[in-house]
mmCIF file of N, CA and C in Angstrom:
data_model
loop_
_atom_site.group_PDB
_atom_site.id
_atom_site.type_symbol
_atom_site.label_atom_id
_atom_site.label_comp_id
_atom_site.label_asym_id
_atom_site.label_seq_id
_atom_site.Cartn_x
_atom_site.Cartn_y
_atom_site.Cartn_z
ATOM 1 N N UNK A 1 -33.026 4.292 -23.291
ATOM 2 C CA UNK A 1 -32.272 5.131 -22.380
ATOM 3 C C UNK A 1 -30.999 4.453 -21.923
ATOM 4 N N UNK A 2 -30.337 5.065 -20.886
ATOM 5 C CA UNK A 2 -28.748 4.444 -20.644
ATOM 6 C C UNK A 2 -29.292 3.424 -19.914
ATOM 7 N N UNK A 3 -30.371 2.787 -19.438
ATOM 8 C CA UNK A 3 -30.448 1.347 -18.416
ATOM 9 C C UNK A 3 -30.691 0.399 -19.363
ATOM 10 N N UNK A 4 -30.883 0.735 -20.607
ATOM 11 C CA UNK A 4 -31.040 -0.205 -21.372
ATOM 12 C C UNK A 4 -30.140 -1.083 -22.477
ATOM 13 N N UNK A 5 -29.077 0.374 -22.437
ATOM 14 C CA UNK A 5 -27.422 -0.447 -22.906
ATOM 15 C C UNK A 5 -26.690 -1.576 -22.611
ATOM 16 N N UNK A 6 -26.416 -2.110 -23.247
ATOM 17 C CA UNK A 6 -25.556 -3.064 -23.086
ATOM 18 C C UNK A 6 -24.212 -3.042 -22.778
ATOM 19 N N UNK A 7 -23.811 -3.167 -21.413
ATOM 20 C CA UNK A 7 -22.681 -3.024 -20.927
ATOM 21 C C UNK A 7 -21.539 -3.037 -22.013
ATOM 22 N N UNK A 8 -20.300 -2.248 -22.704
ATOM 23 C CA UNK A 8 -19.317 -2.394 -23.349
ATOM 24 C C UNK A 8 -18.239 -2.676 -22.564
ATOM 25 N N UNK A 9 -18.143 -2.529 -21.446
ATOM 26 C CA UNK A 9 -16.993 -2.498 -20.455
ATOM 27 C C UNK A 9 -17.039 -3.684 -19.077
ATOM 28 N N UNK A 10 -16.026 -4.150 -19.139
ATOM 29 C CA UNK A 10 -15.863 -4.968 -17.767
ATOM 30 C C UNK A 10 -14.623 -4.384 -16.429
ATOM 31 N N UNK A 11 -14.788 -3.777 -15.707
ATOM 32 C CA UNK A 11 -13.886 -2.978 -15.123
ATOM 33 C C UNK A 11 -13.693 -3.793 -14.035
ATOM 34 N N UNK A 12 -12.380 -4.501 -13.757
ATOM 35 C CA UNK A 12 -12.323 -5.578 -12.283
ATOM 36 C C UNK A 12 -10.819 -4.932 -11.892
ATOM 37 N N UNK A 13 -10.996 -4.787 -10.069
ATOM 38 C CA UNK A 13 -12.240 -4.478 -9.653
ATOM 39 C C UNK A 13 -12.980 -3.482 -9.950
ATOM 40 N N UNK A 14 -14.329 -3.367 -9.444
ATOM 41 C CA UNK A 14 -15.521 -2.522 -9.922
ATOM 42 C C UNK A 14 -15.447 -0.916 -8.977
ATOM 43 N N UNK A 15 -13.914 -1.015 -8.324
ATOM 44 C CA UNK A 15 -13.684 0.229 -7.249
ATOM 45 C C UNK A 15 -12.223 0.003 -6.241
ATOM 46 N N UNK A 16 -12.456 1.078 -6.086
ATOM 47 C CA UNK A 16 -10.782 1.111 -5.700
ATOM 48 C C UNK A 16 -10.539 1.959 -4.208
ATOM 49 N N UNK A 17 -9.758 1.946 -3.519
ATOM 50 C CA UNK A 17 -8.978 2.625 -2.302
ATOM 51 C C UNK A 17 -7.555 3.353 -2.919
ATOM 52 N N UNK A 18 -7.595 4.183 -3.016
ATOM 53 C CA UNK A 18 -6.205 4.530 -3.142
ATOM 54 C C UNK A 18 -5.247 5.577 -1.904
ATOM 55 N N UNK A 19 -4.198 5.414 -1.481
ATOM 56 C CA UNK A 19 -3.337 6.546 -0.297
ATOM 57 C C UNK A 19 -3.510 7.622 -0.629
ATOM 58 N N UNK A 20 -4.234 8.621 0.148
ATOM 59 C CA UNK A 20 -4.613 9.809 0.108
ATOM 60 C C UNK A 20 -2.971 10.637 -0.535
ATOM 61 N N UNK A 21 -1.965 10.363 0.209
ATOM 62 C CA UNK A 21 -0.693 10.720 -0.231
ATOM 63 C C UNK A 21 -0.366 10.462 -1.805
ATOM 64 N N UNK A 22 -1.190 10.043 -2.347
ATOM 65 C CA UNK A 22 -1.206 9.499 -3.772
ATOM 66 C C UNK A 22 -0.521 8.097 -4.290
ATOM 67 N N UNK A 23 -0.756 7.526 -4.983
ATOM 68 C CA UNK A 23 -0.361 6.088 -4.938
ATOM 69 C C UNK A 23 -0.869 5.221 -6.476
ATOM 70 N N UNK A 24 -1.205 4.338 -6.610
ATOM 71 C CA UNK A 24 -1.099 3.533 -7.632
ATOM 72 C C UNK A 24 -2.143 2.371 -7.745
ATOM 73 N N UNK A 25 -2.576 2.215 -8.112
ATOM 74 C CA UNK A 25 -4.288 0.820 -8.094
ATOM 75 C C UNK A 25 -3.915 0.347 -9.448
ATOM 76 N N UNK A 26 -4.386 -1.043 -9.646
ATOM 77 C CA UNK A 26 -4.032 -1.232 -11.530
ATOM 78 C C UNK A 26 -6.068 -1.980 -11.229
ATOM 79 N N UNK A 27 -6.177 -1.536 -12.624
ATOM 80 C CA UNK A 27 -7.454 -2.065 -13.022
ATOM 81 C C UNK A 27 -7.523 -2.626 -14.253
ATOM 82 N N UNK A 28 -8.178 -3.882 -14.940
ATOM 83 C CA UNK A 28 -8.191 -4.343 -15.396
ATOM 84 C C UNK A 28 -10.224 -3.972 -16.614
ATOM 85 N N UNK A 29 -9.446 -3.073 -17.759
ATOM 86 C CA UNK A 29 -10.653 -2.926 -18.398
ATOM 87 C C UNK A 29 -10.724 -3.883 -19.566
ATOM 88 N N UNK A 30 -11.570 -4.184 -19.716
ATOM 89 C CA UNK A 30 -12.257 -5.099 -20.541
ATOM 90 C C UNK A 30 -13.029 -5.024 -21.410
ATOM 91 N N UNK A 31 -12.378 -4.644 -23.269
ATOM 92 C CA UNK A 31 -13.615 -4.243 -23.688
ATOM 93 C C UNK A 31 -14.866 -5.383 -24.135
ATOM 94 N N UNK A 32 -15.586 -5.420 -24.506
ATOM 95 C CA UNK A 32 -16.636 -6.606 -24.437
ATOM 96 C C UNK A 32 -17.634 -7.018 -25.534
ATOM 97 N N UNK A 33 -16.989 -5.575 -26.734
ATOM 98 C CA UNK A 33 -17.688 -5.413 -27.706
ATOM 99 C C UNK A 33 -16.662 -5.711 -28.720
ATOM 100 N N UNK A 34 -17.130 -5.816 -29.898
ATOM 101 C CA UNK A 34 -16.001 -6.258 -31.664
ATOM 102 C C UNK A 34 -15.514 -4.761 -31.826
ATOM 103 N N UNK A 35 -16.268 -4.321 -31.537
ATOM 104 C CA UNK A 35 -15.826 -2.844 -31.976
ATOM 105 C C UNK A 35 -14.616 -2.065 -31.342
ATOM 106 N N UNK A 36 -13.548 -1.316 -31.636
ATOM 107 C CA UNK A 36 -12.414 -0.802 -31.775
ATOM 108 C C UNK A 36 -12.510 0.468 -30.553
ATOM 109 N N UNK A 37 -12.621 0.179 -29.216
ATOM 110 C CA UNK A 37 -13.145 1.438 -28.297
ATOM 111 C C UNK A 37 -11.432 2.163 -27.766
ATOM 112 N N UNK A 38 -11.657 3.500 -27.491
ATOM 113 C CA UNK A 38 -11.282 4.512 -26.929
ATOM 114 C C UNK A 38 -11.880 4.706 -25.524
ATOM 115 N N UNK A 39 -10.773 4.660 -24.332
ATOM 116 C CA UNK A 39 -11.362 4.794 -22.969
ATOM 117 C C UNK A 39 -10.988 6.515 -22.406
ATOM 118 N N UNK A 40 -11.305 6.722 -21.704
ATOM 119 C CA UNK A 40 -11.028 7.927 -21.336
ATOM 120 C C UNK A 40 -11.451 7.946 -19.404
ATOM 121 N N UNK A 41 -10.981 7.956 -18.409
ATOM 122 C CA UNK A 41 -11.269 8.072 -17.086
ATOM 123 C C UNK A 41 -10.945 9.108 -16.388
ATOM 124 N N UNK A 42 -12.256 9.768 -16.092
ATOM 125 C CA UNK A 42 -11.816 11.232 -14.902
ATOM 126 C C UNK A 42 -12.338 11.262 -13.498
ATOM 127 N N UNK A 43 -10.957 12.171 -12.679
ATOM 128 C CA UNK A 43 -11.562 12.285 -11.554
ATOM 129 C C UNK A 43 -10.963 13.746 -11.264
ATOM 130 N N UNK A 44 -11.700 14.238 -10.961
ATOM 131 C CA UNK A 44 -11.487 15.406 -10.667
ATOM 132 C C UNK A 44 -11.190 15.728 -9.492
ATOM 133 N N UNK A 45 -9.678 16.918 -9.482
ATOM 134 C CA UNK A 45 -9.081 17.383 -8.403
ATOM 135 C C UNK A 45 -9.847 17.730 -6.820
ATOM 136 N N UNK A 46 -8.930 17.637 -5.905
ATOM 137 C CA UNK A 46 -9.802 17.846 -4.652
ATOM 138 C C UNK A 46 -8.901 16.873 -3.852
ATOM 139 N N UNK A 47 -9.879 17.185 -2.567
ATOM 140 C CA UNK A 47 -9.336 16.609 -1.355
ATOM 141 C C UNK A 47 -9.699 15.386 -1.014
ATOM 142 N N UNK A 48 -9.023 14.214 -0.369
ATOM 143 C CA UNK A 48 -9.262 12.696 -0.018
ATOM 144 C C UNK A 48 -10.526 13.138 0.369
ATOM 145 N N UNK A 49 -11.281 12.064 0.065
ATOM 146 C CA UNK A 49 -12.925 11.765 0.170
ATOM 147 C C UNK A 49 -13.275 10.878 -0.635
ATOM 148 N N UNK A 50 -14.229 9.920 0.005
ATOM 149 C CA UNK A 50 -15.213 9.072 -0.689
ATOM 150 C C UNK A 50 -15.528 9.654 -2.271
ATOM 151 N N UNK A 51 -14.995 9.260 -3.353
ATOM 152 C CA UNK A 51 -14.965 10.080 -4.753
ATOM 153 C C UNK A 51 -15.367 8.815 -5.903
ATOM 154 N N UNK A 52 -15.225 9.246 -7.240
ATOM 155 C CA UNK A 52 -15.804 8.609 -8.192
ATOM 156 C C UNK A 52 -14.381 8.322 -9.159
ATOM 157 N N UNK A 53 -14.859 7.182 -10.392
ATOM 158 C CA UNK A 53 -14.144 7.584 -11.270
ATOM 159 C C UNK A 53 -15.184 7.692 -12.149
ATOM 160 N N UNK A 54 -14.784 8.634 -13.445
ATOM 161 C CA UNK A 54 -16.005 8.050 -14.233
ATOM 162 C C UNK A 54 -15.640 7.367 -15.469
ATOM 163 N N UNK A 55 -15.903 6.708 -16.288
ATOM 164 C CA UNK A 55 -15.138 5.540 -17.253
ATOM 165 C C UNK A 55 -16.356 5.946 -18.234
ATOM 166 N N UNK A 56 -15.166 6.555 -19.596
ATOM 167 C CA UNK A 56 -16.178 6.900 -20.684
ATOM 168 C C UNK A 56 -15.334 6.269 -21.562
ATOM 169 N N UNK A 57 -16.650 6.138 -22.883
ATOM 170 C CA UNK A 57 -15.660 5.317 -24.038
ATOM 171 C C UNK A 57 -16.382 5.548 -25.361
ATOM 172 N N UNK A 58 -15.562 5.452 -26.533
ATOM 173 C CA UNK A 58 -16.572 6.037 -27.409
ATOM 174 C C UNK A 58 -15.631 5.180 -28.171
ATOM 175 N N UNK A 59 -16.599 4.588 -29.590
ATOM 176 C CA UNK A 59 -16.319 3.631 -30.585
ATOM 177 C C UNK A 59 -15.114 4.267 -31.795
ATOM 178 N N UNK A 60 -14.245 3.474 -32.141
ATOM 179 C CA UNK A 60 -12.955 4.142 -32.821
ATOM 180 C C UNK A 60 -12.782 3.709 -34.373
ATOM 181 N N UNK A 61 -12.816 4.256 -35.202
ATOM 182 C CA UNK A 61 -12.483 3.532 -36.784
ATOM 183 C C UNK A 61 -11.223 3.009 -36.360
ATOM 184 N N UNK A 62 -10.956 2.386 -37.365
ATOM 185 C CA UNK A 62 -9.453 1.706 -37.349
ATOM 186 C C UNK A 62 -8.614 2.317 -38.116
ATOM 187 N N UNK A 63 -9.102 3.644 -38.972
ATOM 188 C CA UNK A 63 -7.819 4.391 -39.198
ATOM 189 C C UNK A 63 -7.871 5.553 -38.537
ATOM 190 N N UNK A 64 -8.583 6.026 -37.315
ATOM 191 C CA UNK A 64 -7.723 6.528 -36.056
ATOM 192 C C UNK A 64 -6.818 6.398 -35.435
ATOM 193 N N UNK A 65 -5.876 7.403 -35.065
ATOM 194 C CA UNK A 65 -4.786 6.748 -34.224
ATOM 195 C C UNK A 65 -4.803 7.927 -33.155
ATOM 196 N N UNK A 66 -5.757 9.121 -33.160
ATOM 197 C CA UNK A 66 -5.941 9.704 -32.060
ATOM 198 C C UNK A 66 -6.829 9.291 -30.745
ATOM 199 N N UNK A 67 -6.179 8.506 -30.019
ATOM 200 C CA UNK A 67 -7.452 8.267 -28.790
ATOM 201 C C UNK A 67 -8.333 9.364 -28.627
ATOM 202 N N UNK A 68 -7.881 10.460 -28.571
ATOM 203 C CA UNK A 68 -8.608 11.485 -27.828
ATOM 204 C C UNK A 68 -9.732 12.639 -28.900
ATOM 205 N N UNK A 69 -9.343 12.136 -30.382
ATOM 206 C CA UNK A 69 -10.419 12.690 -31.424
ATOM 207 C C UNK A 69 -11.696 12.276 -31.239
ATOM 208 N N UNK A 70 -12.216 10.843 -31.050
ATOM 209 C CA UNK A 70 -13.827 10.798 -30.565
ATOM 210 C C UNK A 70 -14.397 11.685 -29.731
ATOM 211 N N UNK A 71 -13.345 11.815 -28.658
ATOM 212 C CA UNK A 71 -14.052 12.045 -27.644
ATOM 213 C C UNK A 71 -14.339 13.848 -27.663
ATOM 214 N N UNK A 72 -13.234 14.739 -28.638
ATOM 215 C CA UNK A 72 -13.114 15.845 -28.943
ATOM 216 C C UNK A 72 -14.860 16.213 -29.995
ATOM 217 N N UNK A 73 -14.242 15.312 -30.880
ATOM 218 C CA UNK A 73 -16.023 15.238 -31.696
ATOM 219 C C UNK A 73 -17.060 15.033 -31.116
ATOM 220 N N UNK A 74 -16.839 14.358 -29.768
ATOM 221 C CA UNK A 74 -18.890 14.534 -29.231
ATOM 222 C C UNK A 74 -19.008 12.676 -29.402
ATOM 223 N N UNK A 75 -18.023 11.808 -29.782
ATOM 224 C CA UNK A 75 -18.277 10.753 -30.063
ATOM 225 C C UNK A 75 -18.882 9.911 -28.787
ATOM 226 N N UNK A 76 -18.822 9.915 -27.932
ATOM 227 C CA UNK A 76 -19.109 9.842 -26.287
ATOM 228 C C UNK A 76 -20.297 8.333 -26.723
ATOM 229 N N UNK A 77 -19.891 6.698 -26.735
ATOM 230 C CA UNK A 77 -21.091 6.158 -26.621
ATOM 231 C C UNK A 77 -21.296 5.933 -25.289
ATOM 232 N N UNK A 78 -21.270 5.629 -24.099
ATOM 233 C CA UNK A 78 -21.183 5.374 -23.079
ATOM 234 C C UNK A 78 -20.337 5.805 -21.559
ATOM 235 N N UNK A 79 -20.491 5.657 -20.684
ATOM 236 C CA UNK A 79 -19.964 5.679 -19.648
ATOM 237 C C UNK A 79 -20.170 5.308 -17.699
ATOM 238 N N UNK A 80 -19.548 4.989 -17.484
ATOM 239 C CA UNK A 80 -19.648 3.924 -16.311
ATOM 240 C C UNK A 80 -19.381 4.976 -14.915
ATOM 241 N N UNK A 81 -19.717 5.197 -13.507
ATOM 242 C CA UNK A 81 -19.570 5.172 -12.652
ATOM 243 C C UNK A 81 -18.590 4.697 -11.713
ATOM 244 N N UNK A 82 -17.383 4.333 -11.409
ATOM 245 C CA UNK A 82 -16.875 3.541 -10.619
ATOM 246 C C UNK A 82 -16.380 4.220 -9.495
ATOM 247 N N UNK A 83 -16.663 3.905 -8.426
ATOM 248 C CA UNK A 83 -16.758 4.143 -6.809
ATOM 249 C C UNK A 83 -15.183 4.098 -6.659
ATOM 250 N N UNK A 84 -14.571 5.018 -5.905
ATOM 251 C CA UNK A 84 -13.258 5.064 -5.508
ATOM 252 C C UNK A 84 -12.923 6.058 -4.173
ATOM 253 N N UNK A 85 -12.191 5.599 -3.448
ATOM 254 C CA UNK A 85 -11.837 6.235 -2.071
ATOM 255 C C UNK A 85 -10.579 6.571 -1.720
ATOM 256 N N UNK A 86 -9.878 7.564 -1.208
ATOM 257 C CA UNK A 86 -8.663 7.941 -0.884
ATOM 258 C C UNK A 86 -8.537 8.258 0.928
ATOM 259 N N UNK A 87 -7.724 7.381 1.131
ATOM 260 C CA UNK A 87 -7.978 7.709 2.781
ATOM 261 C C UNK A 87 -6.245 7.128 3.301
#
Protein backbone atom coordinates (compact mmCIF):
# COMPACT_ATOMS: atom_id res chain seq x y z
CA UNK A 1 0.00 0.00 0.00
CA UNK A 2 1.13 3.82 -0.11
CA UNK A 3 2.83 3.43 3.69
CA UNK A 4 4.93 1.16 2.31
CA UNK A 5 6.63 3.26 -0.56
CA UNK A 6 9.61 4.48 -0.57
CA UNK A 7 9.77 8.07 -0.33
CA UNK A 8 10.86 9.52 -4.10
CA UNK A 9 10.78 13.06 -2.96
CA UNK A 10 12.58 15.30 -0.45
CA UNK A 11 10.56 18.57 -0.17
CA UNK A 12 12.55 21.25 2.30
CA UNK A 13 10.81 22.89 3.86
CA UNK A 14 8.16 20.19 4.48
CA UNK A 15 5.40 23.42 4.55
CA UNK A 16 4.97 26.75 3.97
CA UNK A 17 3.12 30.27 5.11
CA UNK A 18 2.42 32.23 2.34
CA UNK A 19 0.57 36.35 2.33
CA UNK A 20 -2.89 35.78 1.96
CA UNK A 21 -2.50 38.89 -0.59
CA UNK A 22 -0.51 36.38 -2.59
CA UNK A 23 3.19 36.15 -2.55
CA UNK A 24 6.09 33.83 -3.25
CA UNK A 25 7.79 30.73 -0.96
CA UNK A 26 10.73 28.84 -2.92
CA UNK A 27 10.95 25.12 -2.06
CA UNK A 28 13.51 23.00 -2.63
CA UNK A 29 12.38 19.40 -4.31
CA UNK A 30 14.53 16.70 -4.32
CA UNK A 31 14.27 13.88 -6.43
CA UNK A 32 15.79 10.78 -4.58
CA UNK A 33 15.34 8.17 -7.07
CA UNK A 34 17.75 7.27 -10.63
CA UNK A 35 14.77 7.51 -12.32
CA UNK A 36 13.82 10.59 -14.65
CA UNK A 37 10.56 12.12 -12.50
CA UNK A 38 7.88 14.67 -13.58
CA UNK A 39 6.45 16.85 -10.59
CA UNK A 40 3.21 18.29 -10.74
CA UNK A 41 1.78 20.49 -7.39
CA UNK A 42 -1.89 21.52 -6.69
CA UNK A 43 -3.76 23.70 -4.64
CA UNK A 44 -6.84 24.50 -5.24
CA UNK A 45 -8.62 27.92 -5.46
CA UNK A 46 -10.33 29.47 -2.39
CA UNK A 47 -10.03 31.61 0.43
CA UNK A 48 -6.82 32.11 2.99
CA UNK A 49 -7.07 29.13 5.31
CA UNK A 50 -5.02 26.55 6.84
CA UNK A 51 -4.69 24.55 3.17
CA UNK A 52 -2.59 21.81 1.51
CA UNK A 53 -0.28 21.36 -1.28
CA UNK A 54 -0.38 18.20 -2.84
CA UNK A 55 3.04 17.02 -4.61
CA UNK A 56 2.49 14.34 -7.30
CA UNK A 57 5.06 12.75 -9.51
CA UNK A 58 5.12 10.16 -11.96
CA UNK A 59 8.31 8.39 -13.59
CA UNK A 60 9.45 9.95 -17.17
CA UNK A 61 11.29 8.06 -20.23
CA UNK A 62 13.99 10.09 -21.42
CA UNK A 63 12.54 10.60 -24.73
CA UNK A 64 9.71 12.62 -23.20
CA UNK A 65 9.81 16.08 -23.31
CA UNK A 66 6.16 16.58 -22.25
CA UNK A 67 6.09 17.07 -18.40
CA UNK A 68 2.54 16.91 -18.37
CA UNK A 69 1.97 13.49 -20.75
CA UNK A 70 2.47 11.02 -17.66
CA UNK A 71 0.42 12.58 -15.78
CA UNK A 72 -2.41 12.92 -18.77
CA UNK A 73 -1.88 8.93 -19.23
CA UNK A 74 -2.78 7.90 -15.63
CA UNK A 75 1.09 7.64 -15.06
CA UNK A 76 0.59 9.01 -11.37
CA UNK A 77 3.49 6.90 -9.18
CA UNK A 78 3.15 8.75 -6.08
CA UNK A 79 2.22 11.71 -4.15
CA UNK A 80 2.95 13.71 -1.02
CA UNK A 81 0.77 15.93 1.28
CA UNK A 82 2.44 19.16 2.18
CA UNK A 83 0.82 21.45 4.83
CA UNK A 84 0.60 25.13 3.75
CA UNK A 85 -1.06 28.33 5.25
CA UNK A 86 -2.06 31.74 3.93
CA UNK A 87 -2.71 34.35 6.52
Amino acid sequence: GKGSERMALNIDPPGGTFPASGGNATFSVLNLTEARMAFKIIRLEGPPKADKFVVQWAEVPDEETDAKAPFQAGAQAGEVVMPVKAE
